[in-house]
Amino acid sequence: MVDHVSRENVNQVVDNGKGKGGPEGDGRGYELPLLLFGGFRTLIDRLHARLAAEGHPDLRPAHGFAMQAVGPQGATASEIGRRLGVSKQAAGKTVDRLLALGYAERADDPADARRKLVHLTPRGYAALARSAAIFDELRAEWAAALGADRVRDLEAALRNVVPAETAFRLDATSWLGAP
């Protein structure tokens, strides 16, 4: 299911008082990426807890990235690896797991019989559709807790500082670890 660790401080080298901020109370530079990642992790953990309760207990975050990399037209393991920023072998392992779980299938490429394409199955598409719906629900929870205007402002601010070409990159696994 979802990984959980103890609540002890793991950033002991630089964190000597989370949330106290700098001299003006504006926060510390290293806190921004940690808080952004913490928000990401919170959303992803809650998503996967919900997916597990709804019949997808074996799906992991890397599987979602891989299913997005497959795309609607299908893709080879090499293409999936390139899209994720991982080796063909790492992509192949993730694809094998998606095949075993029934989220994907392999088929001959109609344009080149030497190539095998990975396609999502109806179960794969259903998991992605359910994920999208859950993300909408989680966003609504954040809007209820923070205020709809603050969430819209946060999203707009992030759109302003995150380059468009990197906003929806799938290769996070290449710097977070192999899928």
Short mmCIF file of N, CA and C in Angstrom, two decimals:
data_model
loop_
_atom_site.label_atom_id
_atom_site.label_comp_id
_atom_site.label_asym_id
_atom_site.label_seq_id
_atom_site.Cartn_x
_atom_site.Cartn_y
_atom_site.Cartn_z
N MET A 1 0.84 -1.18 0.00
CA MET A 1 0.00 0.00 0.00
C MET A 1 0.88 1.24 0.00
N VAL A 2 0.58 2.21 0.79
CA VAL A 2 1.31 3.47 0.82
C VAL A 2 2.42 3.38 1.86
N ASP A 3 3.59 3.88 1.49
CA ASP A 3 4.72 3.87 2.42
C ASP A 3 4.50 4.91 3.51
N HIS A 4 4.82 4.54 4.73
CA HIS A 4 4.76 5.48 5.83
C HIS A 4 6.06 5.38 6.61
N VAL A 5 6.56 6.49 7.05
CA VAL A 5 7.76 6.52 7.87
C VAL A 5 7.43 7.24 9.16
N SER A 6 8.32 7.10 10.11
CA SER A 6 8.10 7.80 11.38
C SER A 6 8.11 9.30 11.13
N ARG A 7 7.58 10.04 12.05
CA ARG A 7 7.47 11.48 11.90
C ARG A 7 8.73 12.22 12.35
N GLU A 8 9.82 11.50 12.54
CA GLU A 8 11.05 12.17 12.97
C GLU A 8 11.59 13.04 11.86
N ASN A 9 12.34 14.04 12.25
CA ASN A 9 12.93 14.98 11.31
C ASN A 9 14.04 14.28 10.53
N VAL A 10 13.89 14.22 9.22
CA VAL A 10 14.91 13.57 8.40
C VAL A 10 15.86 14.58 7.78
N ASN A 11 15.59 15.86 7.93
CA ASN A 11 16.47 16.88 7.40
C ASN A 11 17.24 17.52 8.56
N GLN A 12 17.91 16.70 9.32
CA GLN A 12 18.56 17.13 10.54
C GLN A 12 19.77 18.02 10.28
N VAL A 13 20.33 17.97 9.09
CA VAL A 13 21.53 18.74 8.82
C VAL A 13 21.21 20.24 8.80
N VAL A 14 20.11 20.62 8.19
CA VAL A 14 19.82 22.04 8.06
C VAL A 14 18.59 22.51 8.82
N ASP A 15 17.74 21.61 9.24
CA ASP A 15 16.48 22.02 9.87
C ASP A 15 16.63 22.07 11.38
N ASN A 16 16.69 23.28 11.90
CA ASN A 16 16.77 23.42 13.35
C ASN A 16 15.54 24.14 13.89
N GLY A 17 14.45 24.07 13.19
CA GLY A 17 13.23 24.70 13.65
C GLY A 17 12.27 24.94 12.51
N LYS A 18 11.66 23.89 12.01
CA LYS A 18 10.76 23.97 10.87
C LYS A 18 9.69 25.03 11.09
N GLY A 19 9.50 25.83 10.08
CA GLY A 19 8.41 26.77 10.09
C GLY A 19 8.71 28.10 10.76
N LYS A 20 9.86 28.26 11.38
CA LYS A 20 10.16 29.52 12.07
C LYS A 20 10.53 30.61 11.08
N GLY A 21 11.03 30.20 9.94
CA GLY A 21 11.34 31.17 8.91
C GLY A 21 12.63 31.92 9.16
N GLY A 22 12.95 32.75 8.19
CA GLY A 22 14.15 33.55 8.28
C GLY A 22 13.92 34.80 9.11
N PRO A 23 14.83 35.77 9.00
CA PRO A 23 14.74 36.98 9.81
C PRO A 23 13.41 37.71 9.64
N GLU A 24 12.87 37.72 8.44
CA GLU A 24 11.58 38.39 8.20
C GLU A 24 10.40 37.44 8.33
N GLY A 25 10.64 36.21 8.77
CA GLY A 25 9.55 35.24 8.89
C GLY A 25 9.05 34.74 7.56
N ASP A 26 9.86 34.90 6.52
CA ASP A 26 9.44 34.52 5.18
C ASP A 26 9.76 33.08 4.81
N GLY A 27 10.28 32.32 5.74
CA GLY A 27 10.63 30.94 5.43
C GLY A 27 12.08 30.84 5.02
N ARG A 28 12.55 29.62 4.96
CA ARG A 28 13.92 29.35 4.54
C ARG A 28 13.89 28.80 3.13
N GLY A 29 14.94 29.09 2.38
CA GLY A 29 14.99 28.66 0.99
C GLY A 29 14.79 27.17 0.80
N TYR A 30 15.39 26.38 1.67
CA TYR A 30 15.27 24.93 1.50
C TYR A 30 13.88 24.41 1.82
N GLU A 31 13.08 25.22 2.53
CA GLU A 31 11.73 24.75 2.88
C GLU A 31 10.81 24.69 1.67
N LEU A 32 10.95 25.61 0.72
CA LEU A 32 10.04 25.64 -0.42
C LEU A 32 10.02 24.31 -1.17
N PRO A 33 11.17 23.78 -1.62
CA PRO A 33 11.09 22.50 -2.32
C PRO A 33 10.58 21.37 -1.43
N LEU A 34 10.94 21.41 -0.15
CA LEU A 34 10.45 20.36 0.75
C LEU A 34 8.94 20.45 0.94
N LEU A 35 8.42 21.67 1.08
CA LEU A 35 6.97 21.82 1.23
C LEU A 35 6.24 21.45 -0.06
N LEU A 36 6.80 21.85 -1.21
CA LEU A 36 6.19 21.46 -2.48
C LEU A 36 6.19 19.94 -2.63
N PHE A 37 7.32 19.33 -2.31
CA PHE A 37 7.39 17.86 -2.40
C PHE A 37 6.45 17.23 -1.38
N GLY A 38 6.37 17.82 -0.17
CA GLY A 38 5.46 17.29 0.84
C GLY A 38 4.01 17.37 0.38
N GLY A 39 3.65 18.47 -0.28
CA GLY A 39 2.30 18.57 -0.83
C GLY A 39 2.06 17.53 -1.90
N PHE A 40 3.04 17.37 -2.79
CA PHE A 40 2.96 16.35 -3.83
C PHE A 40 2.80 14.97 -3.21
N ARG A 41 3.65 14.67 -2.23
CA ARG A 41 3.63 13.36 -1.59
C ARG A 41 2.30 13.12 -0.87
N THR A 42 1.78 14.15 -0.22
CA THR A 42 0.49 14.03 0.46
C THR A 42 -0.61 13.69 -0.53
N LEU A 43 -0.65 14.40 -1.65
CA LEU A 43 -1.67 14.12 -2.67
C LEU A 43 -1.51 12.71 -3.24
N ILE A 44 -0.28 12.33 -3.56
CA ILE A 44 -0.03 11.01 -4.15
C ILE A 44 -0.36 9.90 -3.16
N ASP A 45 0.04 10.06 -1.90
CA ASP A 45 -0.27 9.04 -0.89
C ASP A 45 -1.78 8.89 -0.70
N ARG A 46 -2.48 10.01 -0.65
CA ARG A 46 -3.93 9.94 -0.48
C ARG A 46 -4.59 9.33 -1.71
N LEU A 47 -4.09 9.68 -2.89
CA LEU A 47 -4.60 9.07 -4.12
C LEU A 47 -4.46 7.56 -4.06
N HIS A 48 -3.27 7.09 -3.72
CA HIS A 48 -3.03 5.65 -3.74
C HIS A 48 -3.77 4.92 -2.63
N ALA A 49 -3.99 5.56 -1.52
CA ALA A 49 -4.83 4.95 -0.48
C ALA A 49 -6.25 4.77 -1.00
N ARG A 50 -6.77 5.79 -1.69
CA ARG A 50 -8.11 5.70 -2.26
C ARG A 50 -8.17 4.65 -3.37
N LEU A 51 -7.17 4.65 -4.26
CA LEU A 51 -7.15 3.65 -5.32
C LEU A 51 -7.11 2.24 -4.74
N ALA A 52 -6.32 2.04 -3.70
CA ALA A 52 -6.23 0.73 -3.06
C ALA A 52 -7.59 0.31 -2.52
N ALA A 53 -8.29 1.22 -1.90
CA ALA A 53 -9.61 0.92 -1.33
C ALA A 53 -10.64 0.66 -2.43
N GLU A 54 -10.38 1.15 -3.62
CA GLU A 54 -11.33 1.03 -4.73
C GLU A 54 -10.95 -0.06 -5.72
N GLY A 55 -10.06 -0.97 -5.32
CA GLY A 55 -9.76 -2.11 -6.18
C GLY A 55 -8.44 -2.08 -6.91
N HIS A 56 -7.57 -1.14 -6.57
CA HIS A 56 -6.26 -1.04 -7.23
C HIS A 56 -5.16 -1.04 -6.17
N PRO A 57 -5.09 -2.08 -5.34
CA PRO A 57 -4.13 -2.06 -4.23
C PRO A 57 -2.67 -2.17 -4.63
N ASP A 58 -2.39 -2.64 -5.83
CA ASP A 58 -1.00 -2.85 -6.24
C ASP A 58 -0.42 -1.71 -7.07
N LEU A 59 -1.22 -0.71 -7.39
CA LEU A 59 -0.71 0.41 -8.17
C LEU A 59 0.23 1.25 -7.31
N ARG A 60 1.32 1.67 -7.90
CA ARG A 60 2.31 2.51 -7.25
C ARG A 60 2.47 3.79 -8.06
N PRO A 61 3.01 4.85 -7.46
CA PRO A 61 3.19 6.09 -8.23
C PRO A 61 3.93 5.89 -9.55
N ALA A 62 4.97 5.07 -9.55
CA ALA A 62 5.71 4.84 -10.80
C ALA A 62 4.82 4.24 -11.88
N HIS A 63 3.83 3.46 -11.48
CA HIS A 63 2.92 2.87 -12.46
C HIS A 63 2.10 3.96 -13.15
N GLY A 64 1.66 4.95 -12.38
CA GLY A 64 0.90 6.05 -12.97
C GLY A 64 1.73 6.81 -13.99
N PHE A 65 3.00 7.12 -13.64
CA PHE A 65 3.88 7.78 -14.59
C PHE A 65 4.04 6.91 -15.84
N ALA A 66 4.23 5.62 -15.65
CA ALA A 66 4.44 4.72 -16.79
C ALA A 66 3.18 4.63 -17.66
N MET A 67 2.01 4.57 -17.04
CA MET A 67 0.78 4.51 -17.84
C MET A 67 0.59 5.79 -18.64
N GLN A 68 0.96 6.94 -18.06
CA GLN A 68 0.91 8.19 -18.82
C GLN A 68 1.91 8.14 -19.99
N ALA A 69 3.08 7.55 -19.75
CA ALA A 69 4.10 7.47 -20.80
C ALA A 69 3.68 6.55 -21.93
N VAL A 70 2.85 5.55 -21.64
CA VAL A 70 2.35 4.66 -22.70
C VAL A 70 1.53 5.48 -23.70
N GLY A 71 0.70 6.36 -23.18
CA GLY A 71 -0.11 7.22 -24.04
C GLY A 71 -1.21 6.48 -24.76
N PRO A 72 -2.07 7.21 -25.43
CA PRO A 72 -3.22 6.61 -26.10
C PRO A 72 -2.87 5.76 -27.32
N GLN A 73 -1.71 6.03 -27.94
CA GLN A 73 -1.31 5.28 -29.14
C GLN A 73 -0.45 4.07 -28.83
N GLY A 74 -0.07 3.91 -27.56
CA GLY A 74 0.84 2.84 -27.19
C GLY A 74 2.28 3.28 -27.39
N ALA A 75 3.19 2.50 -26.88
CA ALA A 75 4.61 2.83 -26.97
C ALA A 75 5.44 1.58 -26.74
N THR A 76 6.66 1.60 -27.24
CA THR A 76 7.59 0.50 -26.97
C THR A 76 8.22 0.74 -25.60
N ALA A 77 8.86 -0.27 -25.07
CA ALA A 77 9.55 -0.12 -23.78
C ALA A 77 10.63 0.94 -23.88
N SER A 78 11.32 1.00 -25.01
CA SER A 78 12.36 2.03 -25.21
C SER A 78 11.75 3.42 -25.17
N GLU A 79 10.63 3.60 -25.83
CA GLU A 79 9.96 4.91 -25.82
C GLU A 79 9.49 5.28 -24.42
N ILE A 80 8.95 4.31 -23.71
CA ILE A 80 8.50 4.55 -22.33
C ILE A 80 9.69 4.96 -21.47
N GLY A 81 10.80 4.25 -21.63
CA GLY A 81 12.01 4.60 -20.89
C GLY A 81 12.47 6.01 -21.16
N ARG A 82 12.48 6.40 -22.44
CA ARG A 82 12.89 7.77 -22.80
C ARG A 82 11.94 8.80 -22.19
N ARG A 83 10.65 8.54 -22.26
CA ARG A 83 9.66 9.49 -21.71
C ARG A 83 9.78 9.62 -20.20
N LEU A 84 10.18 8.53 -19.54
CA LEU A 84 10.31 8.55 -18.08
C LEU A 84 11.71 8.95 -17.63
N GLY A 85 12.66 8.96 -18.55
CA GLY A 85 14.04 9.27 -18.18
C GLY A 85 14.72 8.13 -17.45
N VAL A 86 14.33 6.90 -17.80
CA VAL A 86 14.94 5.72 -17.18
C VAL A 86 15.43 4.80 -18.29
N SER A 87 16.19 3.79 -17.91
CA SER A 87 16.70 2.85 -18.89
C SER A 87 15.57 2.00 -19.47
N LYS A 88 15.85 1.41 -20.64
CA LYS A 88 14.89 0.50 -21.25
C LYS A 88 14.61 -0.66 -20.30
N GLN A 89 15.63 -1.12 -19.58
CA GLN A 89 15.47 -2.24 -18.65
C GLN A 89 14.55 -1.85 -17.49
N ALA A 90 14.74 -0.65 -16.95
CA ALA A 90 13.89 -0.20 -15.85
C ALA A 90 12.45 -0.03 -16.33
N ALA A 91 12.29 0.53 -17.52
CA ALA A 91 10.95 0.67 -18.09
C ALA A 91 10.34 -0.70 -18.32
N GLY A 92 11.15 -1.64 -18.81
CA GLY A 92 10.66 -3.00 -19.06
C GLY A 92 10.15 -3.66 -17.80
N LYS A 93 10.85 -3.45 -16.68
CA LYS A 93 10.40 -4.03 -15.41
C LYS A 93 9.05 -3.46 -15.00
N THR A 94 8.90 -2.15 -15.17
CA THR A 94 7.62 -1.53 -14.81
C THR A 94 6.52 -2.00 -15.75
N VAL A 95 6.83 -2.09 -17.04
CA VAL A 95 5.84 -2.60 -18.00
C VAL A 95 5.45 -4.02 -17.65
N ASP A 96 6.43 -4.86 -17.32
CA ASP A 96 6.12 -6.24 -16.93
C ASP A 96 5.16 -6.28 -15.75
N ARG A 97 5.36 -5.38 -14.79
CA ARG A 97 4.47 -5.33 -13.63
C ARG A 97 3.08 -4.87 -14.04
N LEU A 98 3.00 -3.88 -14.93
CA LEU A 98 1.68 -3.43 -15.40
C LEU A 98 0.96 -4.54 -16.17
N LEU A 99 1.73 -5.32 -16.93
CA LEU A 99 1.14 -6.46 -17.64
C LEU A 99 0.60 -7.49 -16.64
N ALA A 100 1.41 -7.81 -15.64
CA ALA A 100 1.00 -8.81 -14.64
C ALA A 100 -0.23 -8.36 -13.86
N LEU A 101 -0.37 -7.07 -13.65
CA LEU A 101 -1.51 -6.54 -12.89
C LEU A 101 -2.74 -6.31 -13.76
N GLY A 102 -2.58 -6.46 -15.08
CA GLY A 102 -3.72 -6.29 -15.99
C GLY A 102 -3.98 -4.86 -16.42
N TYR A 103 -3.03 -3.96 -16.22
CA TYR A 103 -3.22 -2.57 -16.62
C TYR A 103 -2.72 -2.28 -18.03
N ALA A 104 -1.93 -3.20 -18.58
CA ALA A 104 -1.37 -3.01 -19.91
C ALA A 104 -1.26 -4.36 -20.61
N GLU A 105 -1.07 -4.28 -21.92
CA GLU A 105 -0.86 -5.49 -22.73
C GLU A 105 0.12 -5.16 -23.83
N ARG A 106 0.78 -6.20 -24.34
CA ARG A 106 1.71 -6.03 -25.46
C ARG A 106 1.05 -6.55 -26.73
N ALA A 107 1.36 -5.89 -27.82
CA ALA A 107 0.84 -6.33 -29.12
C ALA A 107 1.86 -5.96 -30.19
N ASP A 108 1.79 -6.67 -31.32
CA ASP A 108 2.65 -6.34 -32.45
C ASP A 108 2.30 -4.94 -32.95
N ASP A 109 3.33 -4.21 -33.34
CA ASP A 109 3.14 -2.90 -33.96
C ASP A 109 2.64 -3.14 -35.38
N PRO A 110 1.47 -2.64 -35.75
CA PRO A 110 0.96 -2.89 -37.10
C PRO A 110 1.86 -2.32 -38.19
N ALA A 111 2.67 -1.32 -37.87
CA ALA A 111 3.57 -0.71 -38.86
C ALA A 111 4.91 -1.43 -38.94
N ASP A 112 5.26 -2.23 -37.92
CA ASP A 112 6.56 -2.90 -37.90
C ASP A 112 6.45 -4.12 -36.98
N ALA A 113 6.32 -5.29 -37.57
CA ALA A 113 6.08 -6.52 -36.79
C ALA A 113 7.24 -6.85 -35.85
N ARG A 114 8.41 -6.23 -36.05
CA ARG A 114 9.54 -6.49 -35.16
C ARG A 114 9.38 -5.77 -33.83
N ARG A 115 8.52 -4.76 -33.80
CA ARG A 115 8.34 -3.96 -32.58
C ARG A 115 7.10 -4.44 -31.82
N LYS A 116 7.23 -4.40 -30.50
CA LYS A 116 6.10 -4.70 -29.62
C LYS A 116 5.65 -3.41 -28.97
N LEU A 117 4.38 -3.11 -29.09
CA LEU A 117 3.83 -1.93 -28.45
C LEU A 117 3.12 -2.31 -27.16
N VAL A 118 3.24 -1.46 -26.20
CA VAL A 118 2.50 -1.60 -24.95
C VAL A 118 1.28 -0.70 -25.07
N HIS A 119 0.12 -1.24 -24.77
CA HIS A 119 -1.13 -0.49 -24.76
C HIS A 119 -1.78 -0.66 -23.40
N LEU A 120 -2.52 0.35 -23.00
CA LEU A 120 -3.29 0.21 -21.77
C LEU A 120 -4.52 -0.64 -22.04
N THR A 121 -4.90 -1.39 -21.04
CA THR A 121 -6.12 -2.19 -21.10
C THR A 121 -7.28 -1.33 -20.58
N PRO A 122 -8.49 -1.81 -20.71
CA PRO A 122 -9.60 -1.07 -20.10
C PRO A 122 -9.37 -0.84 -18.60
N ARG A 123 -8.75 -1.81 -17.91
CA ARG A 123 -8.44 -1.62 -16.49
C ARG A 123 -7.44 -0.48 -16.29
N GLY A 124 -6.46 -0.36 -17.19
CA GLY A 124 -5.49 0.74 -17.11
C GLY A 124 -6.16 2.08 -17.32
N TYR A 125 -7.02 2.17 -18.35
CA TYR A 125 -7.74 3.41 -18.59
C TYR A 125 -8.66 3.74 -17.42
N ALA A 126 -9.30 2.73 -16.86
CA ALA A 126 -10.19 2.97 -15.71
C ALA A 126 -9.41 3.50 -14.51
N ALA A 127 -8.22 2.96 -14.27
CA ALA A 127 -7.40 3.43 -13.15
C ALA A 127 -6.98 4.88 -13.36
N LEU A 128 -6.61 5.24 -14.60
CA LEU A 128 -6.24 6.62 -14.88
C LEU A 128 -7.43 7.56 -14.74
N ALA A 129 -8.59 7.12 -15.21
CA ALA A 129 -9.79 7.95 -15.09
C ALA A 129 -10.16 8.14 -13.62
N ARG A 130 -10.06 7.07 -12.85
CA ARG A 130 -10.37 7.18 -11.42
C ARG A 130 -9.35 8.07 -10.73
N SER A 131 -8.09 7.97 -11.11
CA SER A 131 -7.05 8.83 -10.55
C SER A 131 -7.38 10.30 -10.81
N ALA A 132 -7.78 10.62 -12.03
CA ALA A 132 -8.12 12.00 -12.37
C ALA A 132 -9.29 12.49 -11.51
N ALA A 133 -10.29 11.65 -11.33
CA ALA A 133 -11.45 12.04 -10.51
C ALA A 133 -11.04 12.24 -9.05
N ILE A 134 -10.18 11.38 -8.55
CA ILE A 134 -9.72 11.51 -7.16
C ILE A 134 -8.89 12.77 -7.00
N PHE A 135 -8.03 13.08 -7.97
CA PHE A 135 -7.26 14.31 -7.90
C PHE A 135 -8.19 15.53 -7.86
N ASP A 136 -9.28 15.49 -8.62
CA ASP A 136 -10.25 16.59 -8.56
C ASP A 136 -10.85 16.70 -7.16
N GLU A 137 -11.15 15.56 -6.55
CA GLU A 137 -11.70 15.56 -5.20
C GLU A 137 -10.68 16.07 -4.18
N LEU A 138 -9.43 15.67 -4.32
CA LEU A 138 -8.38 16.13 -3.41
C LEU A 138 -8.15 17.62 -3.57
N ARG A 139 -8.19 18.11 -4.80
CA ARG A 139 -8.04 19.55 -5.03
C ARG A 139 -9.19 20.29 -4.35
N ALA A 140 -10.40 19.75 -4.46
CA ALA A 140 -11.56 20.38 -3.82
C ALA A 140 -11.38 20.40 -2.30
N GLU A 141 -10.77 19.36 -1.73
CA GLU A 141 -10.51 19.35 -0.29
C GLU A 141 -9.51 20.45 0.08
N TRP A 142 -8.48 20.62 -0.75
CA TRP A 142 -7.52 21.70 -0.49
C TRP A 142 -8.21 23.05 -0.60
N ALA A 143 -9.09 23.21 -1.60
CA ALA A 143 -9.82 24.46 -1.76
C ALA A 143 -10.71 24.72 -0.56
N ALA A 144 -11.32 23.69 -0.01
CA ALA A 144 -12.16 23.85 1.18
C ALA A 144 -11.33 24.25 2.40
N ALA A 145 -10.13 23.69 2.49
CA ALA A 145 -9.27 23.97 3.65
C ALA A 145 -8.56 25.32 3.53
N LEU A 146 -8.12 25.66 2.33
CA LEU A 146 -7.31 26.87 2.13
C LEU A 146 -8.09 28.03 1.54
N GLY A 147 -9.20 27.71 0.91
CA GLY A 147 -9.96 28.70 0.16
C GLY A 147 -9.71 28.52 -1.32
N ALA A 148 -10.78 28.57 -2.09
CA ALA A 148 -10.67 28.34 -3.54
C ALA A 148 -9.76 29.38 -4.19
N ASP A 149 -9.85 30.64 -3.75
CA ASP A 149 -9.00 31.67 -4.34
C ASP A 149 -7.53 31.41 -4.08
N ARG A 150 -7.20 30.96 -2.87
CA ARG A 150 -5.79 30.69 -2.55
C ARG A 150 -5.24 29.54 -3.38
N VAL A 151 -6.05 28.50 -3.60
CA VAL A 151 -5.60 27.38 -4.42
C VAL A 151 -5.41 27.83 -5.86
N ARG A 152 -6.36 28.61 -6.39
CA ARG A 152 -6.20 29.14 -7.76
C ARG A 152 -4.96 30.03 -7.85
N ASP A 153 -4.74 30.88 -6.82
CA ASP A 153 -3.57 31.75 -6.81
C ASP A 153 -2.28 30.93 -6.76
N LEU A 154 -2.26 29.88 -5.96
CA LEU A 154 -1.10 29.00 -5.87
C LEU A 154 -0.81 28.36 -7.23
N GLU A 155 -1.84 27.84 -7.86
CA GLU A 155 -1.66 27.22 -9.19
C GLU A 155 -1.17 28.24 -10.21
N ALA A 156 -1.74 29.44 -10.19
CA ALA A 156 -1.32 30.48 -11.13
C ALA A 156 0.13 30.89 -10.87
N ALA A 157 0.48 31.02 -9.60
CA ALA A 157 1.86 31.39 -9.26
C ALA A 157 2.83 30.31 -9.72
N LEU A 158 2.50 29.07 -9.52
CA LEU A 158 3.38 27.98 -9.96
C LEU A 158 3.49 27.95 -11.48
N ARG A 159 2.39 28.23 -12.17
CA ARG A 159 2.46 28.30 -13.64
C ARG A 159 3.41 29.39 -14.10
N ASN A 160 3.50 30.47 -13.31
CA ASN A 160 4.39 31.58 -13.67
C ASN A 160 5.87 31.25 -13.47
N VAL A 161 6.19 30.40 -12.51
CA VAL A 161 7.60 30.13 -12.23
C VAL A 161 8.08 28.79 -12.77
N VAL A 162 7.18 27.90 -13.11
CA VAL A 162 7.56 26.61 -13.67
C VAL A 162 7.55 26.73 -15.19
N PRO A 163 8.69 26.53 -15.84
CA PRO A 163 8.72 26.62 -17.31
C PRO A 163 7.70 25.67 -17.94
N ALA A 164 7.00 26.16 -18.95
CA ALA A 164 5.94 25.38 -19.60
C ALA A 164 6.44 24.02 -20.07
N GLU A 165 7.69 23.98 -20.58
CA GLU A 165 8.20 22.71 -21.11
C GLU A 165 8.49 21.68 -20.02
N THR A 166 8.53 22.11 -18.77
CA THR A 166 8.78 21.15 -17.69
C THR A 166 7.57 20.93 -16.79
N ALA A 167 6.49 21.65 -17.04
CA ALA A 167 5.33 21.59 -16.14
C ALA A 167 4.74 20.18 -16.04
N PHE A 168 4.72 19.45 -17.12
CA PHE A 168 4.08 18.14 -17.10
C PHE A 168 5.03 17.03 -17.56
N ARG A 169 6.29 17.16 -17.20
CA ARG A 169 7.27 16.13 -17.55
C ARG A 169 7.00 14.87 -16.74
N LEU A 170 7.20 13.74 -17.38
CA LEU A 170 6.98 12.45 -16.74
C LEU A 170 8.25 11.87 -16.13
N ASP A 171 9.39 12.48 -16.38
CA ASP A 171 10.65 11.85 -16.01
C ASP A 171 11.08 12.12 -14.57
N ALA A 172 10.14 12.38 -13.68
CA ALA A 172 10.51 12.58 -12.27
C ALA A 172 11.20 11.36 -11.72
N THR A 173 10.86 10.18 -12.22
CA THR A 173 11.49 8.97 -11.71
C THR A 173 12.98 8.96 -11.96
N SER A 174 13.44 9.71 -12.97
CA SER A 174 14.87 9.70 -13.25
C SER A 174 15.67 10.37 -12.15
N TRP A 175 15.07 11.25 -11.37
CA TRP A 175 15.79 11.85 -10.26
C TRP A 175 15.24 11.45 -8.90
N LEU A 176 14.11 10.76 -8.88
CA LEU A 176 13.58 10.23 -7.62
C LEU A 176 13.93 8.77 -7.43
N GLY A 177 14.40 8.12 -8.45
CA GLY A 177 14.72 6.69 -8.38
C GLY A 177 14.00 5.95 -9.47
N ALA A 178 14.49 4.80 -9.81
CA ALA A 178 13.89 4.01 -10.89
C ALA A 178 12.51 3.52 -10.50
N PRO A 179 11.61 3.38 -11.51
CA PRO A 179 10.24 2.90 -11.23
C PRO A 179 10.21 1.46 -10.79
#
